[in-house]
mmCIF file with all atom_site columns, C-alpha atoms in Angstrom:
data_model
loop_
_atom_site.group_PDB
_atom_site.id
_atom_site.type_symbol
_atom_site.label_atom_id
_atom_site.label_alt_id
_atom_site.label_comp_id
_atom_site.label_asym_id
_atom_site.label_entity_id
_atom_site.label_seq_id
_atom_site.pdbx_PDB_ins_code
_atom_site.Cartn_x
_atom_site.Cartn_y
_atom_site.Cartn_z
_atom_site.occupancy
_atom_site.B_iso_or_equiv
_atom_site.pdbx_formal_charge
_atom_site.auth_seq_id
_atom_site.auth_comp_id
_atom_site.auth_asym_id
_atom_site.auth_atom_id
_atom_site.pdbx_PDB_model_num
ATOM 1  C CA . MET A 1 1  ? 68.500 -16.530 70.621 1.00 0.00 ? 1  MET A CA 1
ATOM 2  C CA . GLY A 1 2  ? 70.339 -19.618 69.402 1.00 0.00 ? 2  GLY A CA 1
ATOM 3  C CA . ILE A 1 3  ? 68.838 -23.070 69.382 1.00 0.00 ? 3  ILE A CA 1
ATOM 4  C CA . PHE A 1 4  ? 71.429 -24.445 71.823 1.00 0.00 ? 4  PHE A CA 1
ATOM 5  C CA . ALA A 1 5  ? 70.716 -21.700 74.363 1.00 0.00 ? 5  ALA A CA 1
ATOM 6  C CA . ASP A 1 6  ? 66.950 -22.127 73.961 1.00 0.00 ? 6  ASP A CA 1
ATOM 7  C CA . ARG A 1 7  ? 67.080 -25.887 74.354 1.00 0.00 ? 7  ARG A CA 1
ATOM 8  C CA . LEU A 1 8  ? 69.493 -25.731 77.271 1.00 0.00 ? 8  LEU A CA 1
ATOM 9  C CA . LYS A 1 9  ? 67.091 -23.361 79.069 1.00 0.00 ? 9  LYS A CA 1
ATOM 10 C CA . GLN A 1 10 ? 64.135 -25.594 78.237 1.00 0.00 ? 10 GLN A CA 1
ATOM 11 C CA . ALA A 1 11 ? 65.896 -28.742 79.467 1.00 0.00 ? 11 ALA A CA 1
ATOM 12 C CA . MET A 1 12 ? 66.990 -26.998 82.666 1.00 0.00 ? 12 MET A CA 1
ATOM 13 C CA . GLN A 1 13 ? 63.412 -25.856 83.325 1.00 0.00 ? 13 GLN A CA 1
ATOM 14 C CA . GLN A 1 14 ? 62.045 -29.349 82.724 1.00 0.00 ? 14 GLN A CA 1
ATOM 15 C CA . ALA A 1 15 ? 64.680 -30.798 85.049 1.00 0.00 ? 15 ALA A CA 1
ATOM 16 C CA . ASN A 1 16 ? 63.944 -28.012 87.546 1.00 0.00 ? 16 ASN A CA 1
ATOM 17 C CA . LEU A 1 17 ? 67.635 -27.105 87.787 1.00 0.00 ? 17 LEU A CA 1
ATOM 18 C CA . THR A 1 18 ? 69.301 -23.734 88.206 1.00 0.00 ? 18 THR A CA 1
ATOM 19 C CA . SER A 1 19 ? 72.611 -22.985 86.535 1.00 0.00 ? 19 SER A CA 1
ATOM 20 C CA . ALA A 1 20 ? 74.307 -23.379 89.922 1.00 0.00 ? 20 ALA A CA 1
ATOM 21 C CA . GLN A 1 21 ? 72.766 -26.818 90.410 1.00 0.00 ? 21 GLN A CA 1
ATOM 22 C CA . LEU A 1 22 ? 73.643 -27.844 86.864 1.00 0.00 ? 22 LEU A CA 1
ATOM 23 C CA . SER A 1 23 ? 77.195 -26.668 87.433 1.00 0.00 ? 23 SER A CA 1
ATOM 24 C CA . LYS A 1 24 ? 77.488 -28.748 90.580 1.00 0.00 ? 24 LYS A CA 1
ATOM 25 C CA . GLN A 1 25 ? 76.048 -31.879 88.952 1.00 0.00 ? 25 GLN A CA 1
ATOM 26 C CA . THR A 1 26 ? 78.171 -31.637 85.804 1.00 0.00 ? 26 THR A CA 1
ATOM 27 C CA . GLY A 1 27 ? 81.398 -30.167 87.137 1.00 0.00 ? 27 GLY A CA 1
ATOM 28 C CA . ILE A 1 28 ? 81.109 -27.451 84.479 1.00 0.00 ? 28 ILE A CA 1
ATOM 29 C CA . GLY A 1 29 ? 81.758 -23.887 85.625 1.00 0.00 ? 29 GLY A CA 1
ATOM 30 C CA . ARG A 1 30 ? 78.815 -21.569 86.217 1.00 0.00 ? 30 ARG A CA 1
ATOM 31 C CA . SER A 1 31 ? 80.413 -18.957 83.954 1.00 0.00 ? 31 SER A CA 1
ATOM 32 C CA . SER A 1 32 ? 80.468 -21.415 81.035 1.00 0.00 ? 32 SER A CA 1
ATOM 33 C CA . ILE A 1 33 ? 76.818 -22.293 81.587 1.00 0.00 ? 33 ILE A CA 1
ATOM 34 C CA . SER A 1 34 ? 75.953 -18.591 81.809 1.00 0.00 ? 34 SER A CA 1
ATOM 35 C CA . GLN A 1 35 ? 77.743 -17.871 78.526 1.00 0.00 ? 35 GLN A CA 1
ATOM 36 C CA . TRP A 1 36 ? 75.907 -20.738 76.808 1.00 0.00 ? 36 TRP A CA 1
ATOM 37 C CA . LEU A 1 37 ? 72.553 -19.544 78.167 1.00 0.00 ? 37 LEU A CA 1
ATOM 38 C CA . SER A 1 38 ? 73.244 -16.012 76.928 1.00 0.00 ? 38 SER A CA 1
ATOM 39 C CA . ASN A 1 39 ? 74.135 -17.420 73.499 1.00 0.00 ? 39 ASN A CA 1
ATOM 40 C CA . LYS A 1 40 ? 77.669 -16.069 73.684 1.00 0.00 ? 40 LYS A CA 1
ATOM 41 C CA . TYR A 1 41 ? 79.145 -19.505 72.937 1.00 0.00 ? 41 TYR A CA 1
ATOM 42 C CA . VAL A 1 42 ? 78.011 -23.029 72.135 1.00 0.00 ? 42 VAL A CA 1
ATOM 43 C CA . ALA A 1 43 ? 79.390 -25.864 74.245 1.00 0.00 ? 43 ALA A CA 1
ATOM 44 C CA . LYS A 1 44 ? 81.946 -28.282 72.841 1.00 0.00 ? 44 LYS A CA 1
ATOM 45 C CA . HIS A 1 45 ? 80.841 -31.839 72.149 1.00 0.00 ? 45 HIS A CA 1
ATOM 46 C CA . ASP A 1 46 ? 82.140 -33.367 75.397 1.00 0.00 ? 46 ASP A CA 1
ATOM 47 C CA . LYS A 1 47 ? 80.304 -30.748 77.440 1.00 0.00 ? 47 LYS A CA 1
ATOM 48 C CA . VAL A 1 48 ? 77.106 -31.229 75.418 1.00 0.00 ? 48 VAL A CA 1
ATOM 49 C CA . VAL A 1 49 ? 77.232 -34.956 76.174 1.00 0.00 ? 49 VAL A CA 1
ATOM 50 C CA . THR A 1 50 ? 77.737 -34.239 79.887 1.00 0.00 ? 50 THR A CA 1
ATOM 51 C CA . LEU A 1 51 ? 74.878 -31.716 79.961 1.00 0.00 ? 51 LEU A CA 1
ATOM 52 C CA . ALA A 1 52 ? 72.568 -34.039 78.046 1.00 0.00 ? 52 ALA A CA 1
ATOM 53 C CA . GLY A 1 53 ? 73.260 -36.881 80.467 1.00 0.00 ? 53 GLY A CA 1
ATOM 54 C CA . VAL A 1 54 ? 72.383 -34.804 83.527 1.00 0.00 ? 54 VAL A CA 1
ATOM 55 C CA . LEU A 1 55 ? 69.380 -33.191 81.840 1.00 0.00 ? 55 LEU A CA 1
ATOM 56 C CA . ASN A 1 56 ? 68.186 -36.522 80.437 1.00 0.00 ? 56 ASN A CA 1
ATOM 57 C CA . VAL A 1 57 ? 67.936 -35.277 76.861 1.00 0.00 ? 57 VAL A CA 1
ATOM 58 C CA . SER A 1 58 ? 69.598 -36.285 73.617 1.00 0.00 ? 58 SER A CA 1
ATOM 59 C CA . PRO A 1 59 ? 72.858 -34.464 72.820 1.00 0.00 ? 59 PRO A CA 1
ATOM 60 C CA . ASP A 1 60 ? 71.653 -34.157 69.210 1.00 0.00 ? 60 ASP A CA 1
ATOM 61 C CA . TRP A 1 61 ? 68.443 -32.488 70.363 1.00 0.00 ? 61 TRP A CA 1
ATOM 62 C CA . LEU A 1 62 ? 70.381 -30.134 72.621 1.00 0.00 ? 62 LEU A CA 1
ATOM 63 C CA . VAL A 1 63 ? 72.490 -28.802 69.732 1.00 0.00 ? 63 VAL A CA 1
ATOM 64 C CA . GLY A 1 64 ? 69.560 -28.743 67.307 1.00 0.00 ? 64 GLY A CA 1
ATOM 65 C CA . THR A 1 65 ? 70.437 -31.605 64.946 1.00 0.00 ? 65 THR A CA 1
ATOM 66 C CA . SER A 1 66 ? 67.426 -33.674 66.049 1.00 0.00 ? 66 SER A CA 1
ATOM 67 C CA . ASP A 1 67 ? 63.844 -32.958 67.006 1.00 0.00 ? 67 ASP A CA 1
ATOM 68 C CA . VAL A 1 68 ? 63.737 -35.943 69.387 1.00 0.00 ? 68 VAL A CA 1
ATOM 69 C CA . ALA A 1 69 ? 64.445 -34.666 72.891 1.00 0.00 ? 69 ALA A CA 1
ATOM 70 C CA . THR A 1 70 ? 64.614 -37.878 74.872 1.00 0.00 ? 70 THR A CA 1
ATOM 71 C CA . GLN A 1 71 ? 67.546 -40.221 75.022 1.00 0.00 ? 71 GLN A CA 1
ATOM 72 C CA . PRO A 1 72 ? 66.921 -43.854 74.220 1.00 0.00 ? 72 PRO A CA 1
ATOM 73 C CA . THR A 1 73 ? 66.998 -45.935 77.367 1.00 0.00 ? 73 THR A CA 1
ATOM 74 C CA . PRO A 1 74 ? 69.653 -48.641 77.502 1.00 0.00 ? 74 PRO A CA 1
ATOM 75 C CA . GLU A 1 75 ? 67.057 -51.322 78.196 1.00 0.00 ? 75 GLU A CA 1
ATOM 76 C CA . ALA A 1 76 ? 65.202 -50.379 75.008 1.00 0.00 ? 76 ALA A CA 1
ATOM 77 C CA . ALA A 1 77 ? 68.228 -51.040 72.817 1.00 0.00 ? 77 ALA A CA 1
ATOM 78 C CA . PRO A 1 78 ? 68.487 -54.516 71.328 1.00 0.00 ? 78 PRO A CA 1
ATOM 79 C CA . ILE A 1 79 ? 71.099 -56.743 72.885 1.00 0.00 ? 79 ILE A CA 1
ATOM 80 C CA . PRO A 1 80 ? 73.452 -58.211 70.291 1.00 0.00 ? 80 PRO A CA 1
ATOM 81 C CA . VAL A 1 81 ? 73.642 -61.972 70.406 1.00 0.00 ? 81 VAL A CA 1
ATOM 82 C CA . ALA A 1 82 ? 76.743 -63.762 69.216 1.00 0.00 ? 82 ALA A CA 1
ATOM 83 C CA . VAL A 1 83 ? 75.952 -66.762 67.063 1.00 0.00 ? 83 VAL A CA 1
ATOM 84 C CA . THR A 1 84 ? 78.572 -69.443 66.708 1.00 0.00 ? 84 THR A CA 1
ATOM 85 C CA . PRO A 1 85 ? 78.341 -71.991 63.926 1.00 0.00 ? 85 PRO A CA 1
ATOM 86 C CA . THR A 1 86 ? 77.734 -75.566 65.053 1.00 0.00 ? 86 THR A CA 1
#
């Protein structure tokens, strides 16, 4: 099986979501999710981002380009500070 299909299944299990529930939460059709889970296709980037957001995983992890599954939390990111010369 492909890495995307494996990781999508794993993320769905960890989130305790069925394909029907994932479809409802993402607005993505159940048939598309089924085809991804069966490794018939890999989701396009915009769909991967949507899935990752609902499943609370990194889009890069979901498609297999990263081994880090969790998304960085917004509060953990440094806040840029504008400095004006005096």
